[in-house]
CSV table of C-alpha atoms in Angstrom, one decimal:
chain,number,residue,atom,x,y,z
A,23,UNK,CA,26.8,-21.0,5.0
A,24,UNK,CA,26.8,-22.4,1.6
A,25,UNK,CA,23.5,-23.3,0.1
A,26,UNK,CA,22.7,-25.6,-2.8
A,27,UNK,CA,19.4,-25.4,-4.7
A,28,UNK,CA,17.8,-27.8,-7.0
A,29,UNK,CA,14.7,-26.0,-8.4
A,30,UNK,CA,13.1,-29.0,-10.0
A,31,UNK,CA,11.6,-31.5,-7.6
A,32,UNK,CA,10.8,-33.9,-10.4
A,33,UNK,CA,11.8,-34.3,-14.0
A,34,UNK,CA,10.6,-36.7,-16.6
A,35,UNK,CA,12.4,-37.9,-19.8
A,36,UNK,CA,11.5,-40.3,-22.6
A,37,UNK,CA,14.0,-43.1,-23.0
A,38,UNK,CA,16.7,-42.4,-25.3
A,39,UNK,CA,16.1,-38.5,-25.1
A,40,UNK,CA,18.2,-36.0,-23.3
A,41,UNK,CA,17.4,-34.2,-20.0
A,42,UNK,CA,19.0,-31.5,-18.0
A,43,UNK,CA,18.9,-31.2,-14.2
A,44,UNK,CA,19.5,-27.7,-12.7
A,45,UNK,CA,21.5,-26.8,-9.7
A,46,UNK,CA,22.5,-23.5,-8.4
A,47,UNK,CA,24.8,-22.8,-5.3
A,48,UNK,CA,25.8,-19.7,-3.2
A,49,UNK,CA,29.4,-19.3,-2.1
A,50,UNK,CA,31.9,-16.5,-1.7
A,51,UNK,CA,34.9,-18.9,-2.3
A,52,UNK,CA,36.8,-19.3,-5.5
A,53,UNK,CA,38.2,-22.9,-5.0
A,54,UNK,CA,35.6,-25.6,-4.6
A,55,UNK,CA,34.3,-28.9,-5.8
A,56,UNK,CA,30.9,-29.8,-7.2
A,57,UNK,CA,29.4,-33.1,-7.4
A,58,UNK,CA,26.3,-34.9,-8.8
A,59,UNK,CA,25.2,-38.1,-7.0
A,60,UNK,CA,22.5,-40.5,-8.0
A,61,UNK,CA,20.3,-42.3,-5.5
A,62,UNK,CA,18.4,-45.3,-7.1
A,63,UNK,CA,15.6,-47.1,-5.3
A,64,UNK,CA,18.3,-49.3,-3.6
A,65,UNK,CA,19.0,-46.0,-1.7
A,66,UNK,CA,22.7,-46.3,-2.3
A,67,UNK,CA,24.4,-42.9,-3.1
A,68,UNK,CA,26.5,-43.2,-6.2
A,69,UNK,CA,28.8,-40.6,-7.7
A,70,UNK,CA,27.9,-39.6,-11.1
A,71,UNK,CA,30.3,-36.9,-11.9
A,72,UNK,CA,32.7,-34.4,-10.2
A,73,UNK,CA,33.8,-30.9,-11.3
A,74,UNK,CA,36.8,-28.9,-9.8
A,75,UNK,CA,35.9,-25.2,-9.8
A,76,UNK,CA,39.4,-24.2,-11.1
A,77,UNK,CA,38.8,-26.2,-14.2
A,78,UNK,CA,37.1,-24.3,-17.0
A,79,UNK,CA,36.5,-27.4,-19.1
A,80,UNK,CA,33.2,-29.1,-18.3
A,81,UNK,CA,33.4,-32.6,-16.8
A,82,UNK,CA,32.2,-35.7,-19.0
A,83,UNK,CA,31.5,-39.2,-17.9
A,84,UNK,CA,30.1,-41.3,-20.7
A,85,UNK,CA,26.5,-40.1,-21.2
A,86,UNK,CA,26.8,-37.7,-18.4
A,87,UNK,CA,28.0,-34.2,-18.7
A,88,UNK,CA,27.9,-30.9,-16.8
A,89,UNK,CA,27.5,-27.3,-17.7
A,90,UNK,CA,29.5,-25.4,-15.1
A,91,UNK,CA,29.0,-21.7,-15.2
A,92,UNK,CA,31.1,-20.4,-12.3
A,93,UNK,CA,30.2,-16.6,-12.6
A,94,UNK,CA,26.5,-17.6,-12.5
A,95,UNK,CA,27.1,-20.3,-9.7
A,96,UNK,CA,25.3,-22.8,-11.9
A,97,UNK,CA,26.1,-26.6,-12.2
A,98,UNK,CA,23.6,-28.5,-14.4
A,99,UNK,CA,23.7,-32.1,-15.3
A,100,UNK,CA,22.9,-33.4,-18.8
A,101,UNK,CA,22.0,-36.9,-19.3
A,102,UNK,CA,22.1,-38.1,-22.9
A,103,UNK,CA,20.5,-41.2,-24.2
A,104,UNK,CA,18.4,-41.7,-21.1
A,105,UNK,CA,18.1,-45.2,-20.0
A,106,UNK,CA,15.5,-46.9,-17.8
A,107,UNK,CA,18.3,-47.4,-15.3
A,108,UNK,CA,18.9,-43.6,-14.9
A,109,UNK,CA,15.6,-43.3,-13.0
A,110,UNK,CA,16.6,-42.2,-9.6
A,111,UNK,CA,16.9,-39.2,-7.2
A,112,UNK,CA,19.8,-36.9,-8.3
A,113,UNK,CA,21.6,-34.6,-5.6
A,114,UNK,CA,23.8,-31.9,-6.4
A,115,UNK,CA,26.5,-31.2,-3.8
A,116,UNK,CA,29.2,-28.5,-3.0
A,117,UNK,CA,32.5,-28.9,-1.1
A,118,UNK,CA,35.2,-26.5,-0.2
A,119,UNK,CA,38.0,-26.8,2.4
A,120,UNK,CA,36.8,-25.6,5.8
A,121,UNK,CA,33.2,-26.6,5.0
A,122,UNK,CA,31.6,-29.8,4.7
A,123,UNK,CA,29.7,-31.4,1.7
A,124,UNK,CA,26.3,-29.4,1.4
A,125,UNK,CA,23.6,-31.2,-0.7
A,126,UNK,CA,20.7,-29.7,-2.5
A,127,UNK,CA,17.2,-31.1,-2.0
A,128,UNK,CA,17.2,-33.5,-5.0
A,129,UNK,CA,15.5,-34.0,-8.1
A,130,UNK,CA,13.4,-37.1,-8.9
A,131,UNK,CA,14.1,-38.2,-12.5
A,132,UNK,CA,11.5,-40.5,-14.1
A,133,UNK,CA,12.4,-42.2,-17.3
A,134,UNK,CA,9.4,-43.2,-19.6
A,135,UNK,CA,9.7,-46.4,-21.9
B,5,UNK,CA,33.3,-56.8,-1.4
B,6,UNK,CA,31.8,-53.3,-0.7
B,7,UNK,CA,34.4,-50.7,0.2
B,8,UNK,CA,32.1,-49.1,2.8
B,9,UNK,CA,29.9,-51.3,4.9
B,10,UNK,CA,27.1,-50.4,7.4
B,11,UNK,CA,25.4,-52.6,10.0
B,12,UNK,CA,22.6,-53.1,10.5
B,13,UNK,CA,21.0,-52.3,7.3
B,14,UNK,CA,17.6,-51.8,8.9
B,15,UNK,CA,16.6,-51.4,12.7
B,16,UNK,CA,13.5,-50.9,14.5
B,17,UNK,CA,13.8,-49.7,18.1
B,18,UNK,CA,11.7,-48.0,20.8
B,19,UNK,CA,11.7,-44.5,22.2
B,20,UNK,CA,14.4,-44.2,24.9
B,21,UNK,CA,16.6,-47.0,23.7
B,22,UNK,CA,20.1,-46.7,23.1
B,23,UNK,CA,21.4,-48.0,19.7
B,24,UNK,CA,24.6,-48.1,17.8
B,25,UNK,CA,25.1,-47.9,14.0
B,26,UNK,CA,28.4,-49.1,12.8
B,27,UNK,CA,30.5,-48.4,9.8
B,28,UNK,CA,33.5,-50.1,8.4
B,29,UNK,CA,35.6,-49.2,5.3
B,30,UNK,CA,38.5,-50.9,3.3
B,31,UNK,CA,39.3,-47.9,1.2
B,32,UNK,CA,42.1,-46.8,3.6
B,33,UNK,CA,40.8,-43.3,3.9
B,34,UNK,CA,41.4,-41.2,6.9
B,35,UNK,CA,38.2,-39.1,6.6
B,36,UNK,CA,34.9,-40.6,7.8
B,37,UNK,CA,31.4,-39.0,7.9
B,38,UNK,CA,27.9,-39.7,9.3
B,39,UNK,CA,24.9,-38.3,7.6
B,40,UNK,CA,21.1,-38.4,7.9
B,41,UNK,CA,18.6,-38.3,5.1
B,42,UNK,CA,15.0,-37.6,5.8
B,43,UNK,CA,12.3,-38.5,3.2
B,44,UNK,CA,12.5,-36.3,0.3
B,45,UNK,CA,15.4,-34.3,1.4
B,46,UNK,CA,19.2,-34.3,0.9
B,47,UNK,CA,21.8,-35.6,3.3
B,48,UNK,CA,22.8,-33.5,6.4
B,49,UNK,CA,26.0,-34.0,8.3
B,50,UNK,CA,25.8,-35.4,11.8
B,51,UNK,CA,29.5,-35.9,12.7
B,52,UNK,CA,32.9,-36.1,10.9
B,53,UNK,CA,36.3,-37.4,11.8
B,54,UNK,CA,39.6,-36.5,9.8
B,55,UNK,CA,41.7,-39.2,11.8
B,56,UNK,CA,41.3,-41.4,14.8
B,57,UNK,CA,42.0,-38.5,17.2
B,58,UNK,CA,39.8,-36.0,15.6
B,59,UNK,CA,36.0,-35.9,16.1
B,60,UNK,CA,33.8,-32.8,14.9
B,61,UNK,CA,30.3,-31.9,15.1
B,62,UNK,CA,28.3,-31.5,12.0
B,63,UNK,CA,25.1,-29.6,11.2
B,64,UNK,CA,22.8,-31.7,13.4
B,65,UNK,CA,24.8,-33.5,16.2
B,66,UNK,CA,22.3,-33.0,19.0
B,67,UNK,CA,21.1,-36.4,20.4
B,68,UNK,CA,24.0,-38.2,18.7
B,69,UNK,CA,27.5,-39.3,19.6
B,70,UNK,CA,30.2,-41.0,17.7
B,71,UNK,CA,33.3,-43.2,18.2
B,72,UNK,CA,36.3,-43.6,15.9
B,73,UNK,CA,37.7,-47.0,17.1
B,74,UNK,CA,40.2,-47.2,14.3
B,75,UNK,CA,41.0,-45.8,11.0
B,76,UNK,CA,38.6,-48.2,9.3
B,77,UNK,CA,35.7,-48.0,11.9
B,78,UNK,CA,33.4,-45.2,13.0
B,79,UNK,CA,30.2,-45.8,15.0
B,80,UNK,CA,27.2,-43.5,15.5
B,81,UNK,CA,25.2,-43.9,18.8
B,82,UNK,CA,21.8,-42.6,19.6
B,83,UNK,CA,22.0,-42.4,23.5
B,84,UNK,CA,18.2,-42.2,23.9
B,85,UNK,CA,16.3,-42.7,20.6
B,86,UNK,CA,13.2,-40.5,19.8
B,87,UNK,CA,10.7,-40.8,16.9
B,88,UNK,CA,12.0,-37.9,15.0
B,89,UNK,CA,15.4,-39.7,14.7
B,90,UNK,CA,13.6,-41.9,12.3
B,91,UNK,CA,15.5,-41.6,9.1
B,92,UNK,CA,18.1,-43.2,6.7
B,93,UNK,CA,21.6,-42.9,7.9
B,94,UNK,CA,24.8,-42.9,5.7
B,95,UNK,CA,28.3,-43.5,6.5
B,96,UNK,CA,30.9,-42.0,4.0
B,97,UNK,CA,34.7,-41.8,3.6
B,98,UNK,CA,36.9,-39.5,1.7
B,99,UNK,CA,40.5,-39.0,0.7
B,100,UNK,CA,41.7,-35.4,0.5
B,101,UNK,CA,43.9,-36.3,-2.3
B,102,UNK,CA,41.0,-37.6,-4.2
B,103,UNK,CA,39.4,-34.2,-4.8
B,104,UNK,CA,37.3,-34.4,-1.8
B,105,UNK,CA,35.0,-37.2,-3.3
B,106,UNK,CA,33.0,-38.9,-0.7
B,107,UNK,CA,32.1,-42.6,-1.1
B,108,UNK,CA,29.0,-43.7,0.8
B,109,UNK,CA,27.9,-47.0,2.4
B,110,UNK,CA,24.6,-48.6,1.6
B,111,UNK,CA,22.6,-46.8,4.4
B,112,UNK,CA,20.8,-47.9,7.5
B,113,UNK,CA,17.1,-47.4,7.8
B,114,UNK,CA,16.1,-46.7,11.3
B,115,UNK,CA,12.6,-46.5,12.7
B,116,UNK,CA,12.0,-45.3,16.2
B,117,UNK,CA,8.7,-46.1,17.6
């Protein structure tokens, strides 16, 4: 079974600074998708960014970007110019055909003004 | 209007009661899912459905049942609620042509006394 590991239970960043959240996963598949979801205090699960494993180019969405290292099975999320509204739980997730979406345990991000 | 809605948003019930959580979507997706989130943890899959005639068990289906009444509606039932089913429940939808991205409802917070 696939596993997704987020080794940082909590992270803290100063407003306007950059922070990187880590995620590693275990799979024997070559074709899959990786996601970062944000869960603010409202508890809504919000898609932040998505990466297709067949793409070598790292995905970017405005202030959010990923560092996808396929050989190392690593998928980190970088948040630039952190804002107070970025404070939330962040979940890394893995999906491939034949398996369901598997979530990591989450990282709580705190943003200090 | 929200694309994925869940009712109720909050529910308190007693041990042994039967309850139903409902999910509706206007995204036109065939695939629907029910997840459970326990405090401090990621989401775990309870059941999923790839179309109206397709129902599949997920990682933690014991004690739960589902009904796919239509493409847009997917209900989760707890036949006899127990306290360790106290959790946050999410419904989600996806479109396989959309890179397997799942879109989540706002969640239902369930407390079983």
